[in-house]
Amino acid sequence: MELEKETALVEAVLFLESEPMTEKALSQVAELSEEVIKVCIENLKEKYTEETSGVELAMITGGWVLVPKAEYWDVLRERYGEKNSGRLSKSALETLSIIAYKQPITRSEIEKIRGVSADNMIRLLVERQFIKEVGRKDVPGKPIQFGTTKEFLKFFHLNSIADLPKLDEDEEKRFELSR
């Protein structure tokens, strides 16, 4: 492994940081060039692919972060899951998934898909900072459109919205707006 000390330093920085870090931010904190950071990231990726490691290096919201391997998360979730966040109800998850897959989307469009009022779920998801207002639809009344946030991506360990699982044909139909 090249750059052993530098790689160890980058690993320590990632261990201490609670938020994902870009290569540029890692470069500034570790006082290393971005080229050296890239090599260190590759070294860490290789290190954490070993079966004996309980963590892995993941790209979330455009930055690098150390996270538990998925195979251990079920055991760890109850104690180390999002502090003070509680679980999302089935209704909240359903509303959030509609927004994630159909964004930008208005409250009335969400309600057409779900078949029930979405006011409380939208309020809850805004409070939890999983969704936010992203604009207004260019139709009479100019209704607010909602989309997901970086908090949503971090909570679900996604680098971008493109990393959402693909919907099968039946799921895709369920998410269509009934006209």
mmCIF file of C-alpha atoms in Angstrom:
data_model
loop_
_atom_site.group_PDB
_atom_site.id
_atom_site.type_symbol
_atom_site.label_atom_id
_atom_site.label_comp_id
_atom_site.label_asym_id
_atom_site.label_seq_id
_atom_site.Cartn_x
_atom_site.Cartn_y
_atom_site.Cartn_z
ATOM 1 C CA MET A 1 0.000 0.000 0.000
ATOM 2 C CA GLU A 2 1.368 3.384 -0.988
ATOM 3 C CA LEU A 3 1.086 6.397 1.300
ATOM 4 C CA GLU A 4 0.410 4.381 4.462
ATOM 5 C CA LYS A 5 0.706 7.305 6.911
ATOM 6 C CA GLU A 6 -1.357 9.599 4.698
ATOM 7 C CA THR A 7 -4.034 6.919 4.301
ATOM 8 C CA ALA A 8 -4.109 6.444 8.083
ATOM 9 C CA LEU A 9 -4.532 10.213 8.523
ATOM 10 C CA VAL A 10 -7.442 10.340 6.046
ATOM 11 C CA GLU A 11 -9.004 7.352 7.810
ATOM 12 C CA ALA A 12 -8.715 9.159 11.168
ATOM 13 C CA VAL A 13 -10.334 12.288 9.725
ATOM 14 C CA LEU A 14 -13.234 10.242 8.310
ATOM 15 C CA PHE A 15 -13.598 8.452 11.653
ATOM 16 C CA LEU A 16 -13.857 11.749 13.540
ATOM 17 C CA GLU A 17 -16.147 13.561 11.097
ATOM 18 C CA SER A 18 -19.882 12.967 11.395
ATOM 19 C CA GLU A 19 -20.722 14.395 7.969
ATOM 20 C CA PRO A 20 -19.643 13.114 4.539
ATOM 21 C CA MET A 21 -16.499 14.880 3.288
ATOM 22 C CA THR A 22 -15.547 15.759 -0.259
ATOM 23 C CA GLU A 23 -12.019 15.098 -1.472
ATOM 24 C CA LYS A 24 -11.427 18.851 -1.410
ATOM 25 C CA ALA A 25 -12.533 19.101 2.234
ATOM 26 C CA LEU A 26 -10.394 16.079 3.157
ATOM 27 C CA SER A 27 -7.471 17.734 1.398
ATOM 28 C CA GLN A 28 -7.872 20.887 3.493
ATOM 29 C CA VAL A 29 -8.329 19.113 6.834
ATOM 30 C CA ALA A 30 -5.537 16.573 6.301
ATOM 31 C CA GLU A 31 -3.279 19.166 4.627
ATOM 32 C CA LEU A 32 -2.656 16.826 1.691
ATOM 33 C CA SER A 33 -3.083 17.383 -2.041
ATOM 34 C CA GLU A 34 -6.273 16.180 -3.699
ATOM 35 C CA GLU A 35 -4.192 13.719 -5.761
ATOM 36 C CA VAL A 36 -2.845 12.153 -2.548
ATOM 37 C CA ILE A 37 -6.390 12.090 -1.109
ATOM 38 C CA LYS A 38 -7.605 10.148 -4.174
ATOM 39 C CA VAL A 39 -4.896 7.508 -3.640
ATOM 40 C CA CYS A 40 -5.747 7.336 0.072
ATOM 41 C CA ILE A 41 -9.456 6.859 -0.748
ATOM 42 C CA GLU A 42 -8.572 3.977 -3.081
ATOM 43 C CA ASN A 43 -6.375 2.451 -0.369
ATOM 44 C CA LEU A 44 -9.223 2.693 2.144
ATOM 45 C CA LYS A 45 -11.724 1.195 -0.303
ATOM 46 C CA GLU A 46 -9.398 -1.755 -0.741
ATOM 47 C CA LYS A 47 -8.867 -2.081 3.016
ATOM 48 C CA TYR A 48 -12.592 -2.087 3.797
ATOM 49 C CA THR A 49 -13.521 -4.688 1.182
ATOM 50 C CA GLU A 50 -11.925 -7.352 3.381
ATOM 51 C CA GLU A 51 -14.476 -9.656 5.013
ATOM 52 C CA THR A 52 -12.971 -9.018 8.450
ATOM 53 C CA SER A 53 -13.921 -5.336 8.352
ATOM 54 C CA GLY A 54 -17.188 -4.194 9.914
ATOM 55 C CA VAL A 55 -17.172 -0.838 8.139
ATOM 56 C CA GLU A 56 -16.949 0.359 4.576
ATOM 57 C CA LEU A 57 -16.171 3.587 2.798
ATOM 58 C CA ALA A 58 -19.280 5.024 1.156
ATOM 59 C CA MET A 59 -20.025 8.021 -1.043
ATOM 60 C CA ILE A 60 -23.072 9.785 0.411
ATOM 61 C CA THR A 61 -24.332 13.172 -0.809
ATOM 62 C CA GLY A 62 -21.117 13.728 -2.744
ATOM 63 C CA GLY A 63 -18.763 13.059 0.163
ATOM 64 C CA TRP A 64 -16.919 10.127 1.719
ATOM 65 C CA VAL A 65 -17.970 8.637 5.034
ATOM 66 C CA LEU A 66 -17.270 5.501 7.057
ATOM 67 C CA VAL A 67 -20.453 3.463 7.615
ATOM 68 C CA PRO A 68 -21.214 0.028 9.027
ATOM 69 C CA LYS A 69 -21.414 -2.680 6.386
ATOM 70 C CA ALA A 70 -25.030 -3.341 5.395
ATOM 71 C CA GLU A 71 -24.875 -6.932 6.638
ATOM 72 C CA TYR A 72 -24.331 -5.660 10.225
ATOM 73 C CA TRP A 73 -26.780 -2.766 10.176
ATOM 74 C CA ASP A 74 -29.810 -4.796 11.347
ATOM 75 C CA VAL A 75 -27.977 -5.653 14.568
ATOM 76 C CA LEU A 76 -26.698 -2.083 15.039
ATOM 77 C CA ARG A 77 -29.760 -0.064 13.968
ATOM 78 C CA GLU A 78 -31.662 -0.093 17.268
ATOM 79 C CA ARG A 79 -28.777 1.276 19.329
ATOM 80 C CA TYR A 80 -26.921 3.377 16.750
ATOM 81 C CA GLY A 81 -29.679 4.457 14.372
ATOM 82 C CA GLU A 82 -30.573 8.078 13.952
ATOM 83 C CA LYS A 83 -30.635 9.514 17.470
ATOM 84 C CA ASN A 84 -33.947 10.984 18.611
ATOM 85 C CA SER A 85 -35.497 10.458 15.215
ATOM 86 C CA GLY A 86 -37.830 7.564 15.856
ATOM 87 C CA ARG A 87 -39.038 5.451 13.032
ATOM 88 C CA LEU A 88 -41.060 6.611 10.089
ATOM 89 C CA SER A 89 -44.580 5.242 9.919
ATOM 90 C CA LYS A 90 -45.747 3.275 6.902
ATOM 91 C CA SER A 91 -47.745 6.348 5.783
ATOM 92 C CA ALA A 92 -44.711 8.617 6.120
ATOM 93 C CA LEU A 93 -42.521 6.170 4.185
ATOM 94 C CA GLU A 94 -45.156 5.850 1.471
ATOM 95 C CA THR A 95 -45.420 9.637 1.139
ATOM 96 C CA LEU A 96 -41.637 10.014 1.179
ATOM 97 C CA SER A 97 -41.170 7.370 -1.506
ATOM 98 C CA ILE A 98 -43.749 9.085 -3.741
ATOM 99 C CA ILE A 99 -41.906 12.376 -3.354
ATOM 100 C CA ALA A 100 -38.502 10.760 -3.927
ATOM 101 C CA TYR A 101 -39.555 9.027 -7.147
ATOM 102 C CA LYS A 102 -41.819 11.744 -8.574
ATOM 103 C CA GLN A 103 -40.130 14.973 -7.468
ATOM 104 C CA PRO A 104 -40.863 17.767 -7.927
ATOM 105 C CA ILE A 105 -44.431 16.986 -6.892
ATOM 106 C CA THR A 106 -47.313 18.939 -5.353
ATOM 107 C CA ARG A 107 -49.416 17.997 -2.330
ATOM 108 C CA SER A 108 -52.478 17.374 -4.511
ATOM 109 C CA GLU A 109 -50.470 15.074 -6.826
ATOM 110 C CA ILE A 110 -49.266 13.102 -3.784
ATOM 111 C CA GLU A 111 -52.866 12.829 -2.574
ATOM 112 C CA LYS A 112 -54.025 11.584 -6.002
ATOM 113 C CA ILE A 113 -51.436 8.800 -5.858
ATOM 114 C CA ARG A 114 -52.037 7.891 -2.201
ATOM 115 C CA GLY A 115 -55.785 8.403 -2.229
ATOM 116 C CA VAL A 116 -55.761 10.182 1.146
ATOM 117 C CA SER A 117 -54.783 13.565 2.572
ATOM 118 C CA ALA A 118 -51.041 14.137 2.793
ATOM 119 C CA ASP A 119 -50.968 17.297 4.933
ATOM 120 C CA ASN A 120 -49.767 15.645 8.156
ATOM 121 C CA MET A 121 -47.199 13.454 6.414
ATOM 122 C CA ILE A 122 -45.799 16.422 4.472
ATOM 123 C CA ARG A 123 -45.568 18.473 7.678
ATOM 124 C CA LEU A 124 -43.768 15.582 9.454
ATOM 125 C CA LEU A 125 -41.324 15.062 6.572
ATOM 126 C CA VAL A 126 -40.577 18.802 6.389
ATOM 127 C CA GLU A 127 -39.961 18.845 10.180
ATOM 128 C CA ARG A 128 -37.607 15.868 9.857
ATOM 129 C CA GLN A 129 -35.878 17.736 6.997
ATOM 130 C CA PHE A 130 -36.377 14.839 4.565
ATOM 131 C CA ILE A 131 -38.285 17.044 2.109
ATOM 132 C CA LYS A 132 -38.428 20.748 1.313
ATOM 133 C CA GLU A 133 -40.196 23.182 -0.949
ATOM 134 C CA VAL A 134 -38.362 23.221 -4.274
ATOM 135 C CA GLY A 135 -40.520 25.610 -6.248
ATOM 136 C CA ARG A 136 -44.020 26.266 -7.504
ATOM 137 C CA LYS A 137 -45.827 24.523 -10.335
ATOM 138 C CA ASP A 138 -46.717 26.771 -13.279
ATOM 139 C CA VAL A 139 -50.463 26.173 -13.114
ATOM 140 C CA PRO A 140 -53.327 28.235 -11.665
ATOM 141 C CA GLY A 141 -52.852 28.659 -7.934
ATOM 142 C CA LYS A 142 -49.085 28.034 -8.247
ATOM 143 C CA PRO A 143 -49.037 25.078 -5.801
ATOM 144 C CA ILE A 144 -45.849 24.336 -3.870
ATOM 145 C CA GLN A 145 -43.703 21.519 -5.221
ATOM 146 C CA PHE A 146 -41.736 19.271 -2.884
ATOM 147 C CA GLY A 147 -38.476 17.376 -3.305
ATOM 148 C CA THR A 148 -36.050 15.448 -1.141
ATOM 149 C CA THR A 149 -33.112 16.919 0.786
ATOM 150 C CA LYS A 150 -29.533 16.005 1.639
ATOM 151 C CA GLU A 151 -30.866 14.753 5.000
ATOM 152 C CA PHE A 152 -33.002 12.238 3.079
ATOM 153 C CA LEU A 153 -29.937 11.060 1.148
ATOM 154 C CA LYS A 154 -27.846 10.769 4.321
ATOM 155 C CA PHE A 155 -30.579 8.902 6.232
ATOM 156 C CA PHE A 156 -30.927 6.308 3.468
ATOM 157 C CA HIS A 157 -27.162 6.217 2.683
ATOM 158 C CA LEU A 158 -27.569 7.414 -0.906
ATOM 159 C CA ASN A 159 -25.077 9.455 -2.888
ATOM 160 C CA SER A 160 -27.789 10.921 -5.114
ATOM 161 C CA ILE A 161 -31.447 10.400 -5.977
ATOM 162 C CA ALA A 162 -30.268 8.345 -8.970
ATOM 163 C CA ASP A 163 -29.164 5.665 -6.476
ATOM 164 C CA LEU A 164 -32.777 4.873 -5.512
ATOM 165 C CA PRO A 165 -33.740 1.289 -6.349
ATOM 166 C CA LYS A 166 -35.411 0.993 -9.743
ATOM 167 C CA LEU A 167 -39.160 0.399 -9.694
ATOM 168 C CA ASP A 168 -40.615 -2.632 -11.415
ATOM 169 C CA GLU A 169 -43.566 -2.259 -13.801
ATOM 170 C CA ASP A 170 -46.248 -2.782 -11.110
ATOM 171 C CA GLU A 171 -44.590 -0.312 -8.746
ATOM 172 C CA GLU A 172 -44.220 2.197 -11.586
ATOM 173 C CA LYS A 173 -47.979 2.004 -12.301
ATOM 174 C CA ARG A 174 -48.756 2.561 -8.619
ATOM 175 C CA PHE A 175 -46.777 5.807 -8.698
ATOM 176 C CA GLU A 176 -48.568 7.163 -11.768
ATOM 177 C CA LEU A 177 -51.022 9.975 -11.326
ATOM 178 C CA SER A 178 -54.555 8.844 -12.020
ATOM 179 C CA ARG A 179 -56.141 11.286 -14.425
#
